[in-house]
Every structure is written in structure tokens, then in C-alpha cells.
PDB file of C-alpha atoms in Angstrom:
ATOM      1  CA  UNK A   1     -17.693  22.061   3.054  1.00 52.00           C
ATOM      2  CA  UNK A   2     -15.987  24.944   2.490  1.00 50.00           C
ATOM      3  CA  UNK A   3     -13.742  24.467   5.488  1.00 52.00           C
ATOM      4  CA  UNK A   4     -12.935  21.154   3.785  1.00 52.00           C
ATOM      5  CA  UNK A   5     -12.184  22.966   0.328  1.00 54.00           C
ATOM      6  CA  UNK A   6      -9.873  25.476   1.790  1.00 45.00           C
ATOM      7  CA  UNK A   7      -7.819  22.455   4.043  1.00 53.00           C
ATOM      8  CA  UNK A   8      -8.123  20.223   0.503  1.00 52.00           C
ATOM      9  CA  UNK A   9      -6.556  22.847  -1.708  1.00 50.00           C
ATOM     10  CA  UNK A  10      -3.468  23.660   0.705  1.00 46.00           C
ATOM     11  CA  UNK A  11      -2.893  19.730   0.831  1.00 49.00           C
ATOM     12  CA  UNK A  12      -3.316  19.751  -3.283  1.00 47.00           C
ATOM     13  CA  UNK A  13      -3.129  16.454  -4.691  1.00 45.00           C
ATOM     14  CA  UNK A  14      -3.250  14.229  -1.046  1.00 55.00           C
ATOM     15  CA  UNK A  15      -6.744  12.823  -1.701  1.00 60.00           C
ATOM     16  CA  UNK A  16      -7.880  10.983  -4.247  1.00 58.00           C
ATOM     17  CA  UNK A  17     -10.717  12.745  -5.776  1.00 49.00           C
ATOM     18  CA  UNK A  18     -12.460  10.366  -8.481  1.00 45.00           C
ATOM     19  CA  UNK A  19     -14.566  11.640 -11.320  1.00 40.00           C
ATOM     20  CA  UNK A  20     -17.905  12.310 -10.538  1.00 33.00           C
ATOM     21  CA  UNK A  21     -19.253   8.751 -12.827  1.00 32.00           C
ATOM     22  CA  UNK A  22     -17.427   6.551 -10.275  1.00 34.00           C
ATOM     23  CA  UNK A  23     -20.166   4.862  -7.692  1.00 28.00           C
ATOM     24  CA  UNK A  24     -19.719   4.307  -4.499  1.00 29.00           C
ATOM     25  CA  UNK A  25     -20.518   5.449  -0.916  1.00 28.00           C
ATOM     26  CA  UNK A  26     -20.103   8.646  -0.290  1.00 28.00           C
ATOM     27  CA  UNK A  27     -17.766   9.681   2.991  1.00 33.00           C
ATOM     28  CA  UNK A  28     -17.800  13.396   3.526  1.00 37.00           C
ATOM     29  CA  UNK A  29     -17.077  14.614  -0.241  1.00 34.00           C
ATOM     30  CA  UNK A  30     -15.099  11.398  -1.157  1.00 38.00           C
ATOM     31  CA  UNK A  31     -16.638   8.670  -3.012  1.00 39.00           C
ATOM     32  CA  UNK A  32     -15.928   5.236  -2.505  1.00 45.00           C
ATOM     33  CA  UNK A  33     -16.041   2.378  -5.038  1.00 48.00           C
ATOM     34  CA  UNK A  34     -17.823  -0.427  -3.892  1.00 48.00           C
ATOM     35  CA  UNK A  35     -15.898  -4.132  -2.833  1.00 51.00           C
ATOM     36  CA  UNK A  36     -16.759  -6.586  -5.721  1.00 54.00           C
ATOM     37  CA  UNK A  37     -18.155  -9.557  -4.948  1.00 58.00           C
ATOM     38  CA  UNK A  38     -16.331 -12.773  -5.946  1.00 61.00           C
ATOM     39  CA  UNK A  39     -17.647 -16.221  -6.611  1.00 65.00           C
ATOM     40  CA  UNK A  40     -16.019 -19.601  -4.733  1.00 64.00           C
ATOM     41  CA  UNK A  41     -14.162 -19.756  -8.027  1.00 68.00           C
ATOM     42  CA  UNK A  42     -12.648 -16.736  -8.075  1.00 82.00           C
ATOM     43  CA  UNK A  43     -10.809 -16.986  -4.659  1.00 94.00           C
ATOM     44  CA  UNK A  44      -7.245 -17.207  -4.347  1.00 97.00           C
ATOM     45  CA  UNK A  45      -5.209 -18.212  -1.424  1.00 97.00           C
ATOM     46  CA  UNK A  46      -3.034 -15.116  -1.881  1.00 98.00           C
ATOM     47  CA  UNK A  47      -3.254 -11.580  -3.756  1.00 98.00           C
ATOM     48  CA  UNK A  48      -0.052  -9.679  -4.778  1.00 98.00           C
ATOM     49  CA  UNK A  49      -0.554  -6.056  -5.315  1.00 98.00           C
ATOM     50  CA  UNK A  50       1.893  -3.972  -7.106  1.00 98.00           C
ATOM     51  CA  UNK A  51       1.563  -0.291  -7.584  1.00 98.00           C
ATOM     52  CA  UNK A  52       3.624   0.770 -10.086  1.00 98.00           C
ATOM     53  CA  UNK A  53       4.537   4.630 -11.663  1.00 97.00           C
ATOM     54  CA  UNK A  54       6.855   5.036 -14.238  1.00 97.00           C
ATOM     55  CA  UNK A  55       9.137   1.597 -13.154  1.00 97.00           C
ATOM     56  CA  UNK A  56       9.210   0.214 -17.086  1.00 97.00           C
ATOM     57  CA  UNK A  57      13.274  -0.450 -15.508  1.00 95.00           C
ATOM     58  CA  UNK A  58      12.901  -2.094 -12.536  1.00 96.00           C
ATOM     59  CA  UNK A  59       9.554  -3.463 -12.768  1.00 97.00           C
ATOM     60  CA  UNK A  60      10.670  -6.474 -14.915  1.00 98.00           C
ATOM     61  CA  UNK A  61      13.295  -7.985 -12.133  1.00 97.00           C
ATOM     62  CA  UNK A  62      10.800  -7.576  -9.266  1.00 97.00           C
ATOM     63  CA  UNK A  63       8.064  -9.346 -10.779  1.00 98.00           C
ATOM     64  CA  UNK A  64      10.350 -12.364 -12.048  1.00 98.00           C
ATOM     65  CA  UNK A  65      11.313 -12.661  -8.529  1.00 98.00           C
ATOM     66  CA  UNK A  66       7.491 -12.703  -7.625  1.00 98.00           C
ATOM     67  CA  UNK A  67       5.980 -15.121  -9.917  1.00 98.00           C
ATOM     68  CA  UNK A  68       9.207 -17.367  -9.658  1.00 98.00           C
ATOM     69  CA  UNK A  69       9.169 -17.668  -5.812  1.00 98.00           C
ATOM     70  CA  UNK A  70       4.898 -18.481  -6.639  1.00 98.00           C
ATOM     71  CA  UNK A  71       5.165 -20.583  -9.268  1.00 97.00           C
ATOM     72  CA  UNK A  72       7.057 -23.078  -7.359  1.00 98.00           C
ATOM     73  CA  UNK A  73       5.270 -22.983  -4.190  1.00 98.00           C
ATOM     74  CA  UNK A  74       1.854 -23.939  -6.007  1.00 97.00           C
ATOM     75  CA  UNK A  75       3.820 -26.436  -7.407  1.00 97.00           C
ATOM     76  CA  UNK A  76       4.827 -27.869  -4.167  1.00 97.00           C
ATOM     77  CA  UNK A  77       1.563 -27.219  -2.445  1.00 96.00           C
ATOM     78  CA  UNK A  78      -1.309 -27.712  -5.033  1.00 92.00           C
ATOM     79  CA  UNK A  79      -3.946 -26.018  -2.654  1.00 95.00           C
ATOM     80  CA  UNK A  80      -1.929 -23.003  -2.872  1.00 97.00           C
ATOM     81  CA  UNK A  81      -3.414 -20.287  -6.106  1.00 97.00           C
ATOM     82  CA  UNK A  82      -2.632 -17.592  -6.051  1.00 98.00           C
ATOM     83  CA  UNK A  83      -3.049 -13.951  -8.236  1.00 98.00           C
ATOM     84  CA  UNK A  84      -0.865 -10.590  -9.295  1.00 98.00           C
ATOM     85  CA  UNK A  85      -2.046  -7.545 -10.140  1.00 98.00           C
ATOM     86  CA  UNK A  86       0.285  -4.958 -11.459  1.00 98.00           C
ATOM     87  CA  UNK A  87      -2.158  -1.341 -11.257  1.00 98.00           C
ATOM     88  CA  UNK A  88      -0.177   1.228 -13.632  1.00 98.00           C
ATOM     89  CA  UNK A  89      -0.680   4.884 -11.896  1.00 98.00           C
ATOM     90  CA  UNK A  90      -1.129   6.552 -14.761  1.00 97.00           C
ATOM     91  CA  UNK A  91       2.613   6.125 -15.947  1.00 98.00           C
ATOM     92  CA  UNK A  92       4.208   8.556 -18.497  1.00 97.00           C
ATOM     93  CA  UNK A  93       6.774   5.590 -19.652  1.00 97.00           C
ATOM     94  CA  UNK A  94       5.882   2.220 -21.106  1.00 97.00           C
ATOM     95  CA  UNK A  95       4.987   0.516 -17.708  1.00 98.00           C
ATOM     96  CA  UNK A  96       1.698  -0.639 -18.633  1.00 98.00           C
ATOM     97  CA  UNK A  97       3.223  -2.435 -21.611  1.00 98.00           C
ATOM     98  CA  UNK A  98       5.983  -3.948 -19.853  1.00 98.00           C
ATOM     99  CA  UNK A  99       3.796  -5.472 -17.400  1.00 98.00           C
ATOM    100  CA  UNK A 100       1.313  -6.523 -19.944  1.00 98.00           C
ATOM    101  CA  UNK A 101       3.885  -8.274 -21.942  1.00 98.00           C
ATOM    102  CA  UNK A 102       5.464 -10.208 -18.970  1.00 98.00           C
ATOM    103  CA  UNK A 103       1.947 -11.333 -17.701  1.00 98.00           C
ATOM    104  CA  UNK A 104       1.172 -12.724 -21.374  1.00 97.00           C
ATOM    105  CA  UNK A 105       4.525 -14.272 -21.887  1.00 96.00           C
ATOM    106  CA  UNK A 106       5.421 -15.235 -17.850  1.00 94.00           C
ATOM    107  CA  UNK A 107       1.934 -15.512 -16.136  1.00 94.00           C
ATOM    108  CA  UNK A 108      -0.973 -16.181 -18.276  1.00 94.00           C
ATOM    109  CA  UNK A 109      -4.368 -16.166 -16.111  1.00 93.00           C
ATOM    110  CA  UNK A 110      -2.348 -15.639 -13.039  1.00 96.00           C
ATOM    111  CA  UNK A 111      -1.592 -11.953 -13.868  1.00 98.00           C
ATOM    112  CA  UNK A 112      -3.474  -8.861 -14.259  1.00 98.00           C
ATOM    113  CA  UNK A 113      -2.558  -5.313 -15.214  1.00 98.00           C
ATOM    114  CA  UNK A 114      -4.994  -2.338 -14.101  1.00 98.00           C
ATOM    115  CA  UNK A 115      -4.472   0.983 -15.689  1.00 98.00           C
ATOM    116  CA  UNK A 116      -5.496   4.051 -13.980  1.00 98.00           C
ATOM    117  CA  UNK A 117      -6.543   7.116 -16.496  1.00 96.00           C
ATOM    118  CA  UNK A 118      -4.221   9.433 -14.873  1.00 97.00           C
ATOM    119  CA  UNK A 119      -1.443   9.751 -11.941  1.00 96.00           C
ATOM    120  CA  UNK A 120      -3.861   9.605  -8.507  1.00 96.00           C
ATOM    121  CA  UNK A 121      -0.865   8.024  -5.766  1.00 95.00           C
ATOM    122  CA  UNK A 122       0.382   5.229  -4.839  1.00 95.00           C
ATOM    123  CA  UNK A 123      -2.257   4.767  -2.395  1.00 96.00           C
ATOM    124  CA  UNK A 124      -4.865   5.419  -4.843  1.00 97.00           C
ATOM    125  CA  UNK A 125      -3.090   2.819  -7.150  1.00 98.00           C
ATOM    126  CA  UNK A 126      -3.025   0.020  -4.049  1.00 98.00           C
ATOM    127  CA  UNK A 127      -6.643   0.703  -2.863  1.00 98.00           C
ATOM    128  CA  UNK A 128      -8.050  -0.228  -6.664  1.00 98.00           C
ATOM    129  CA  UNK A 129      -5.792  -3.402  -6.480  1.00 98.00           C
ATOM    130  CA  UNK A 130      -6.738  -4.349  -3.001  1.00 98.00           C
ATOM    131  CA  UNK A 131     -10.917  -3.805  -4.106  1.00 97.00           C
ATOM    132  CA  UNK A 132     -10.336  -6.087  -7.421  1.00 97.00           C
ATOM    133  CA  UNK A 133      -8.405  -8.876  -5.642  1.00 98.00           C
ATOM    134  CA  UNK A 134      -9.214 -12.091  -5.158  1.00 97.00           C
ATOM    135  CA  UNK A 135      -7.578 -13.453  -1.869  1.00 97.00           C
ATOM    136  CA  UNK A 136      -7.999 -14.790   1.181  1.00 97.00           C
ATOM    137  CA  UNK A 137      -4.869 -13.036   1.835  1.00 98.00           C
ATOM    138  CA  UNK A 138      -3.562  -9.774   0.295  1.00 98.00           C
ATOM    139  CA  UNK A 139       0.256  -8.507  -0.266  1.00 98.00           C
ATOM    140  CA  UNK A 140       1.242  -5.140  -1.295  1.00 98.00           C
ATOM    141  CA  UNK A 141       4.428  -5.020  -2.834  1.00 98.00           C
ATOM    142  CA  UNK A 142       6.272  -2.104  -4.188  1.00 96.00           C
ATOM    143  CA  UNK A 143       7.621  -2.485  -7.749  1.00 96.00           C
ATOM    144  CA  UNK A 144      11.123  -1.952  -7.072  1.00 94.00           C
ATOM    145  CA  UNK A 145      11.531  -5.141  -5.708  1.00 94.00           C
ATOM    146  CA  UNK A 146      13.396  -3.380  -2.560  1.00 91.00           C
ATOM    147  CA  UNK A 147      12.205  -6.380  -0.267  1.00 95.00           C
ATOM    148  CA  UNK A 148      12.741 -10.331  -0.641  1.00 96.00           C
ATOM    149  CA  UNK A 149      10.033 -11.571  -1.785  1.00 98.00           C
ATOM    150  CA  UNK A 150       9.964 -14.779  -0.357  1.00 98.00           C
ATOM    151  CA  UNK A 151       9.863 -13.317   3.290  1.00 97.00           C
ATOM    152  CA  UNK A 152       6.232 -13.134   2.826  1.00 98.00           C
ATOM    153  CA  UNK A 153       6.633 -16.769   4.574  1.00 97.00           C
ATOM    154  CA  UNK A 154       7.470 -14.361   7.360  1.00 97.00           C
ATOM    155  CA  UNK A 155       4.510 -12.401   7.137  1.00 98.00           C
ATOM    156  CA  UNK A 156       2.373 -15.252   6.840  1.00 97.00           C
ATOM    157  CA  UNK A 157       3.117 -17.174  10.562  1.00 97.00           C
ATOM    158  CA  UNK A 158       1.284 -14.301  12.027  1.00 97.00           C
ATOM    159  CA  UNK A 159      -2.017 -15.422  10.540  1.00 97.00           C
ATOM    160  CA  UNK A 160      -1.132 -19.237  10.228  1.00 95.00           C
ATOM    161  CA  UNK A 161      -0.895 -18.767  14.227  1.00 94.00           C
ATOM    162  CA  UNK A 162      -3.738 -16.821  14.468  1.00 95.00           C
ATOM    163  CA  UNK A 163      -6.782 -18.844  16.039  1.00 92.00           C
ATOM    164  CA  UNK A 164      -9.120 -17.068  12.799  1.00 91.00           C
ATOM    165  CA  UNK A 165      -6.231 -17.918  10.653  1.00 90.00           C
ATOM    166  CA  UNK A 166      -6.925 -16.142   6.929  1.00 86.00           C
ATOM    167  CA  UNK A 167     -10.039 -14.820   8.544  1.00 89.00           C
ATOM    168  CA  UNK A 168      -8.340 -12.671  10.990  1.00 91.00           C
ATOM    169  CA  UNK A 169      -8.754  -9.134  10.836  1.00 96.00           C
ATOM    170  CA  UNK A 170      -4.791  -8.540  10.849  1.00 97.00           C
ATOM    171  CA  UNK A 171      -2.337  -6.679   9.156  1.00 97.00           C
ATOM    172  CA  UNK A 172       1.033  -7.556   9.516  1.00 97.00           C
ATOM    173  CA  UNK A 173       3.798  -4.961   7.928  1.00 95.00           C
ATOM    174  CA  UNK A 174       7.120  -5.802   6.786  1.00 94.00           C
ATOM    175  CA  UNK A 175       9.562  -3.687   8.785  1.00 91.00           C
ATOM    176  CA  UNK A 176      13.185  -2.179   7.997  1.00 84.00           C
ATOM    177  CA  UNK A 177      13.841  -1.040  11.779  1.00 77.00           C
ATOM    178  CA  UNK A 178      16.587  -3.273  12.763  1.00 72.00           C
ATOM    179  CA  UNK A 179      18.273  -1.420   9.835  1.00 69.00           C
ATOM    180  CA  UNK A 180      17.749   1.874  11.060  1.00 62.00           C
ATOM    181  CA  UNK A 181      20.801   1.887  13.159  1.00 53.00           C
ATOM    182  CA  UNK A 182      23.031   1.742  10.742  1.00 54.00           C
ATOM    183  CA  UNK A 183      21.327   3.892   8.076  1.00 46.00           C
ATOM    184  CA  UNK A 184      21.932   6.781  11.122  1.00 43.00           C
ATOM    185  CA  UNK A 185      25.230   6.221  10.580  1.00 43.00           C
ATOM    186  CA  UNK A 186      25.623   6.267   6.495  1.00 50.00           C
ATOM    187  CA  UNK A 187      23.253   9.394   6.032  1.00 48.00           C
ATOM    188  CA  UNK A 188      23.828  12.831   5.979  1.00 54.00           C
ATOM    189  CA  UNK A 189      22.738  15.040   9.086  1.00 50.00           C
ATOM    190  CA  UNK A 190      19.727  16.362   7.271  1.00 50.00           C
ATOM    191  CA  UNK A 191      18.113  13.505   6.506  1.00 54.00           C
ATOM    192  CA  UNK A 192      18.662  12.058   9.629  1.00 54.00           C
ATOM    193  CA  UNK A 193      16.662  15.542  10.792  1.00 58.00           C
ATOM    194  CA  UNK A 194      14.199  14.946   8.472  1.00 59.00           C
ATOM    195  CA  UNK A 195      13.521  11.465   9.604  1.00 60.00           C
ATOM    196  CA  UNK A 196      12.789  12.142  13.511  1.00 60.00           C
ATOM    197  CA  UNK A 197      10.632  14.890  11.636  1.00 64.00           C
ATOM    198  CA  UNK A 198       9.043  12.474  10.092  1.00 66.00           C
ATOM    199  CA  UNK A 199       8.403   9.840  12.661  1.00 65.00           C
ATOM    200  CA  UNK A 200       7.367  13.078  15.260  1.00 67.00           C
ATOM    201  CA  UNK A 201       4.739  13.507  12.747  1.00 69.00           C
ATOM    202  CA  UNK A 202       3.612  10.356  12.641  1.00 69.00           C
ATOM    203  CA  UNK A 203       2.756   9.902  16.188  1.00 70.00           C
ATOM    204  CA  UNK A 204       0.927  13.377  15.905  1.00 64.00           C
ATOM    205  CA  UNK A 205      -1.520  12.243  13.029  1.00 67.00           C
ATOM    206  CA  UNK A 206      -1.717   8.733  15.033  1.00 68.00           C
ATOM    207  CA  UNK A 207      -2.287  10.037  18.641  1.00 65.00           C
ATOM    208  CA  UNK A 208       0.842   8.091  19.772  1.00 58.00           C
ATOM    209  CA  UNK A 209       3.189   5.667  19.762  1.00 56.00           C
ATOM    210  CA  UNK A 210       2.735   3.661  16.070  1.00 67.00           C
ATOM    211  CA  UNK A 211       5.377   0.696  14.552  1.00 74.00           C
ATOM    212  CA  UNK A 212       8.543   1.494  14.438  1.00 78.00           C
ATOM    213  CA  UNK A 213       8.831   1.269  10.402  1.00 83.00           C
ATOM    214  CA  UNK A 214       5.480   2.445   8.621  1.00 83.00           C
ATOM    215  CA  UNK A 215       6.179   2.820   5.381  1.00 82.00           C
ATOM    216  CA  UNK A 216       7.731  -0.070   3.859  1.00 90.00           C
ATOM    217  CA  UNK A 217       5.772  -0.986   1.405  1.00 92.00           C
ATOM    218  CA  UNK A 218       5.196  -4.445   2.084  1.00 96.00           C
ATOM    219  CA  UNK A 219       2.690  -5.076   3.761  1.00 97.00           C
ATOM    220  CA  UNK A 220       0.589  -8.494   4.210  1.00 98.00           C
ATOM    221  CA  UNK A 221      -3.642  -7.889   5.173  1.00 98.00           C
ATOM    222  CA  UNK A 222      -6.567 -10.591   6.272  1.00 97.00           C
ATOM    223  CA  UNK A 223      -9.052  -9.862   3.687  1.00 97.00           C
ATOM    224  CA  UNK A 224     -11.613  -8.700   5.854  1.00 96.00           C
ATOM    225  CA  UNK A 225      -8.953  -6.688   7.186  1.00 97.00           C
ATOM    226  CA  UNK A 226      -8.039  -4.743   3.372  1.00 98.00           C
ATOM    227  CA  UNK A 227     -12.264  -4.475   2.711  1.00 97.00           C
ATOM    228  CA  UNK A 228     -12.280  -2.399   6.008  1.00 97.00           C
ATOM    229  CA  UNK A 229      -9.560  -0.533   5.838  1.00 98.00           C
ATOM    230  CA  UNK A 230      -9.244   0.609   1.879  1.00 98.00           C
ATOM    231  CA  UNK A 231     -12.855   1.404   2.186  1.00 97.00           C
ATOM    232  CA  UNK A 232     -12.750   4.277   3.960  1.00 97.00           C
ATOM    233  CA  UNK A 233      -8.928   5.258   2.704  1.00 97.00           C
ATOM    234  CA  UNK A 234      -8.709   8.623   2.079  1.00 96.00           C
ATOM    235  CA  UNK A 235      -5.035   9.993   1.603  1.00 93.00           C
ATOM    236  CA  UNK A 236      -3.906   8.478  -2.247  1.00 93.00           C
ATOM    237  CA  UNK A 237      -0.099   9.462  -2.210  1.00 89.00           C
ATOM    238  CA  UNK A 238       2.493   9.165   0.311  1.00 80.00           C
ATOM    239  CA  UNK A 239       1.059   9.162   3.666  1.00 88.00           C
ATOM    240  CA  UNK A 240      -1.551   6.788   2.954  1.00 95.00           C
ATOM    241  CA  UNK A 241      -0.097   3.933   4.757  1.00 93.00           C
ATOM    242  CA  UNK A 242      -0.188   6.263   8.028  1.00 91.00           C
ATOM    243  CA  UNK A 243      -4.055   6.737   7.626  1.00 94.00           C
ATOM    244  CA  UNK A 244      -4.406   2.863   7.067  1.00 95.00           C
ATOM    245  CA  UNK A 245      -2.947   2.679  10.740  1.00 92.00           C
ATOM    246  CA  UNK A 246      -5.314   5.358  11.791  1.00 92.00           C
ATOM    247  CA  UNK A 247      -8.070   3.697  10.701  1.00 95.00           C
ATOM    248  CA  UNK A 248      -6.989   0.405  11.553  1.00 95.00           C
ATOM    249  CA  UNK A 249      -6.976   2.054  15.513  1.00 92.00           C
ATOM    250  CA  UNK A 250     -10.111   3.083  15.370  1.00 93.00           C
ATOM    251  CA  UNK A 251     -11.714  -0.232  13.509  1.00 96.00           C
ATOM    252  CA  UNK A 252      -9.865  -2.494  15.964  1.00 94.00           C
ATOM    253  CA  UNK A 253      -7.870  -4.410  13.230  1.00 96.00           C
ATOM    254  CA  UNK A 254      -4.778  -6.015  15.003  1.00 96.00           C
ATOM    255  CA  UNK A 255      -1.543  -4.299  13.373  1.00 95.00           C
ATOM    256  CA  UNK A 256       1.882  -6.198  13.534  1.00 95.00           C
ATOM    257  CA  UNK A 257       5.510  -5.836  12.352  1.00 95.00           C
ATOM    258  CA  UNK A 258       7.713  -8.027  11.410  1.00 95.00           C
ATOM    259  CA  UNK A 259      11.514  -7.549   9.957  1.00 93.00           C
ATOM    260  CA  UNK A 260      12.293  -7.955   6.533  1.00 94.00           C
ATOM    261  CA  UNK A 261      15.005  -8.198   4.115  1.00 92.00           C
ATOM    262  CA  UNK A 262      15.624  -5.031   2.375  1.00 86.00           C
ATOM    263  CA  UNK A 263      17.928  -3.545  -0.220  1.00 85.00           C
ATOM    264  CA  UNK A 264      18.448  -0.189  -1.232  1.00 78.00           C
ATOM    265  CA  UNK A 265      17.484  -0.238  -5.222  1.00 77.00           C
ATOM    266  CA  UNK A 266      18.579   2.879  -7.109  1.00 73.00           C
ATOM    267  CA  UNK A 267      15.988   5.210  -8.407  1.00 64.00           C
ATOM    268  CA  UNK A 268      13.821   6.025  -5.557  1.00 60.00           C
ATOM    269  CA  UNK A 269      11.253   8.742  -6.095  1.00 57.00           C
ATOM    270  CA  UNK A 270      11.241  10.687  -3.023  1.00 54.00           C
ATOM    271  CA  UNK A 271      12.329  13.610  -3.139  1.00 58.00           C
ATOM    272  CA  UNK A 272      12.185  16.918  -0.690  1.00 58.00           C
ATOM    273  CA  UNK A 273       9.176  18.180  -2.462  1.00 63.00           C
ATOM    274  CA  UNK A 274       7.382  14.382  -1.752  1.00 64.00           C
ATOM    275  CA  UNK A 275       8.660  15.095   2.253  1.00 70.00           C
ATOM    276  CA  UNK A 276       6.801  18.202   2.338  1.00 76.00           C
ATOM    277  CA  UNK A 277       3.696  16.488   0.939  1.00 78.00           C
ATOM    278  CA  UNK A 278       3.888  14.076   3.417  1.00 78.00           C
ATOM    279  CA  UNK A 279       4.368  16.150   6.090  1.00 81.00           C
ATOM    280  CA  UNK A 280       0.868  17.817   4.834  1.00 87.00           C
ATOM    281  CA  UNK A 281      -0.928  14.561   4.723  1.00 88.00           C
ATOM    282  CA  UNK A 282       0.371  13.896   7.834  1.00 86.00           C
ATOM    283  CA  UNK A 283      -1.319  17.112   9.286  1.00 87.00           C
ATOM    284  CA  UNK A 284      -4.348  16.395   6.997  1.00 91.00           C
ATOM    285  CA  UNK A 285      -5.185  13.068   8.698  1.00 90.00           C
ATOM    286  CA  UNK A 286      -4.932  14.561  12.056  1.00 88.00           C
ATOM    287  CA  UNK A 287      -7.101  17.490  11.255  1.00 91.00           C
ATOM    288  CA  UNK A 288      -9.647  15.811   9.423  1.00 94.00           C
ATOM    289  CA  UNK A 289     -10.127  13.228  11.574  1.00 92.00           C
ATOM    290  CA  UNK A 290     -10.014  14.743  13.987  1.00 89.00           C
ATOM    291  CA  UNK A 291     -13.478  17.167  13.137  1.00 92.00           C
ATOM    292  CA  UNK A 292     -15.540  14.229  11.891  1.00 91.00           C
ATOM    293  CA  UNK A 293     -14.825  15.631   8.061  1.00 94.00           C
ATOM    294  CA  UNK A 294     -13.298  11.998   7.387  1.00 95.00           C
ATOM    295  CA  UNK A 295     -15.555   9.260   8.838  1.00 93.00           C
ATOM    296  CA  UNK A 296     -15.160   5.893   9.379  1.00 94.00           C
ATOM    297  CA  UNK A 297     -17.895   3.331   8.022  1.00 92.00           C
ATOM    298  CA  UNK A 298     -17.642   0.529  10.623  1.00 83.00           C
TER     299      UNK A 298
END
């Protein structure tokens, strides 16, 4: 354990580490809150997750898309219900209030806002959305709106021609690859460096080859599937979609890409600081993994 401390402290703020009243199973110094049950009432055919930190400006346009594009497709196919969930991450702004506003105003009963005491990462934020949801199928969705929203019909074909259809223990990810050709081409050398860092990195944490885009942030899960694999989610900030592949390898979840529609939106948060913190989860997952310190609850 004091191996683990040391490692922990160097990678400061890449784990979530909830208070000591949360409940939950513990998994090697990290506990985990416990799936709720839901009634035959409760379920939805689909769950949209948004993380959100600090996006009181963009937050607004991303989630009229959202409820627009779901409002009319229950309308045209009654059996279809469907649920958002905005989780704040501890925002500094008025995020929490924007989103609490719209979802009384825009999307009574259909919407729910999640506040989380204090700033623990976006995958921290997505992991308590994913363990209150209600669907058969789960989206994440980042707040920015970056991606169509309506190619989740995209998404979806995978499990619609899937023999366990909803049931399958699949995760399908929205992809930006077939744009990476031309991004090459409009960025400066650095970041282009910084990329193949990135991706070198990647396959080092995931022992090999992994998809070709793994961290846009929309991402479509079987809800067996998100159970599984937010469960035993360790990494809470950047690289926490990397461990989700990880763990998905090990629990023998069928991963899949498909390309998306994406826009650049102004105002993104990364910054070289958030590379090198990636870069440390990266190593992190690898290690810690890697010596049985993380383990995997089948």
C-alpha cells in the first residue's frame, strides 16, 4: 500500500478517491459505489450522459440539439423513452443552474442534473451518470456538442444487428479518424509530435494495437456492458476512456468504432499541463494493472 501511495501521489489527481462515507466494494484502496437497481418502470430505451465542467456557454446549444433530435423520435416511435442526465463536475461557473433551468423549462421528467461536491474528472463525472441511468442503452456525450447528435442512429446499427441486440455486451465509440488526415495537415509540428506521443502511449497502457480514435467522447454502451466496465473504473480525468478499453480487453466486452460527424467548437480545455496528466495516467494504467494493484471484478 505504500507502493500504491508513492505511484498515487506522482499521478496526483488521476484517480478518483471518494470520501470515506461513500459505500461500495472495495478494489485495492478504491471504493466503488454500488449499481442501483431499477424497477420495469424506470427503464428507458436510451440514457444520455453529459459530463459537464464549467460549460454554462456552450452547454445550452448542445443540449437543445439533444432533446430536439429525442423529442421527435419518441414522437415518431412511441416505444422509444428515453432519459438525460447532465452530472455538473463540481463547476466554478453557473453550470448547474443552466442545466437545471433548461431541464425545468425544455425537459420536465425527461432530464436530470447530478451535482458532484467538488471537481473529481470527467471520468469520475461519466461513471456517476452511467451508475444512476436508466437504459437499456447508454450514450456519453460531451457538453460541447462537438459531435452530431443524431449520428447516434449510427452508433445504434451495431447493436440493432447484434444477435443480443440491447443486451449485448458492446461498446461502440464514435470515431474522428477519417479526419485525422487532414488535421496533420492544419496543425503545428508539435502537436502533431505530441499526438503520435500520445497514441504510442496508448498502445503501451493497452498492450497493443487499440481503435484508431479513443477519445472522442461519444461513446454508445450495452448496459450490461457500462455496469461492467464503470464498476471497476479507476482513472477519473483524462485517460479514463483508455482504461475503459483496458478493462473492456480483459472482461471480453466487444469494442467497435464507428465515424462520426465532428466539429471543432472553440473553448476546449486541454491544455499542455492536461497532456502531461494524461501521459501519467497512461503510465498509471499500465503499471497498476499490470501488478494486480487495480483488479478487475468479473
Amino acid at each position: 500500500r505504500h507502493i500504491e501511495r508513492v505511484i498515487l501521489s506522482a499521478c496526483s489527481f488521476a484517480v478518483d478517491r471518494p470520501r470515506s462515507s461513500q459505500t461500495g466494494v472495495v478494489c485495492r484502496g478504491v471504493r466503488r459505489r454500488p449499481h442501483v437497481t431499477m424497477t420495469a418502470s424506470d427503464v428507458r430505451s436510451l440514457s444520455v450522459i453529459v459530463p459537464a465542467y464549467n460549460e454554462e456557454t456552450r452547454l445550452v446549444s448542445m443540449l437543445r440539439e439533444a432533446v430536439g433530435y429525442l423529442a421527435r423520435r419518441s414522437s415518431l416511435e412511441p416505444v422509444f423513452t428515453w432519459e438525460l442526465l447532465v452530472v455538473d463536475d463540481g463547476s466554478a461557473d453557473r453550470t448547474f443552474d443552466v442545466a437545471r433551468r433548461f431541464a425545468a423549462e425544455l425537459a420536465p421528467g425527461q432530464m436530470r442534473v447530478l451535482r458532484l461536491p467538488r471537481n473529481r474528472g470527467k471520468g469520475a463525472a461519466v461513471r456517476e451518470g452511467m451508475l444512476a441511468a436508466n437504459g437499456r442503452l447508454m450514450l456519453m456525450a460531451d457538453a460541447d456538442g462537438a459531435t452530431r447528435f443524431s449520428d447516434i442512429e449510427r452508433l445504434e446499427q451495431h447493436f440493432l444487428q447484434h444477435p443480443a441486440r440491447d443486451d449485448a455486451l458492446l461498446l461502440v465509440a464514435g470515431s474522428r479518424a477519417h479526419l485525422h488526415a487532414s488535421a496533420l495537415l492544419k496543425r503545428k509540428w508539435y502537436r502533431n509530435l505530441l499526438t503520435h506521443a500520445f497514441h504510442f502511449l496508448v498502445a503501451l497502457a493497452l498492450g497493443g494495437a487499440s481503435l484508431k480514435d479513443t477519445q472522442c467522447g461519444f461513446k454508445l454502451f450495452g448496459r450490461a456492458a457500462a455496469v461492467r466496465l464503470f464498476t471497476n473504473l479507476h482513472v477519473s480525468r483524462w485517460a479514463f476512456d483508455v482504461e475503459l478499453l483496458f478493462i473492456a480487453s480483459r472482461l471480453a466486452i466487444e469494442v467497435r468504432e464507428e465515424p462520426v460527424t465532428w466539429t471543432e467548437i472553440p473553448g476546449s480545455k486541454m491544455r499542455l499541463s492536461g497532456i502531461m496528466q494524461m501521459a501519467k495516467e497512461l503510465l498509471l494504467i499500465r503499471l497498476m494493472h499490470a501488478t494486480g494493484w487495480w483488479r478487475i471484478v468479473q
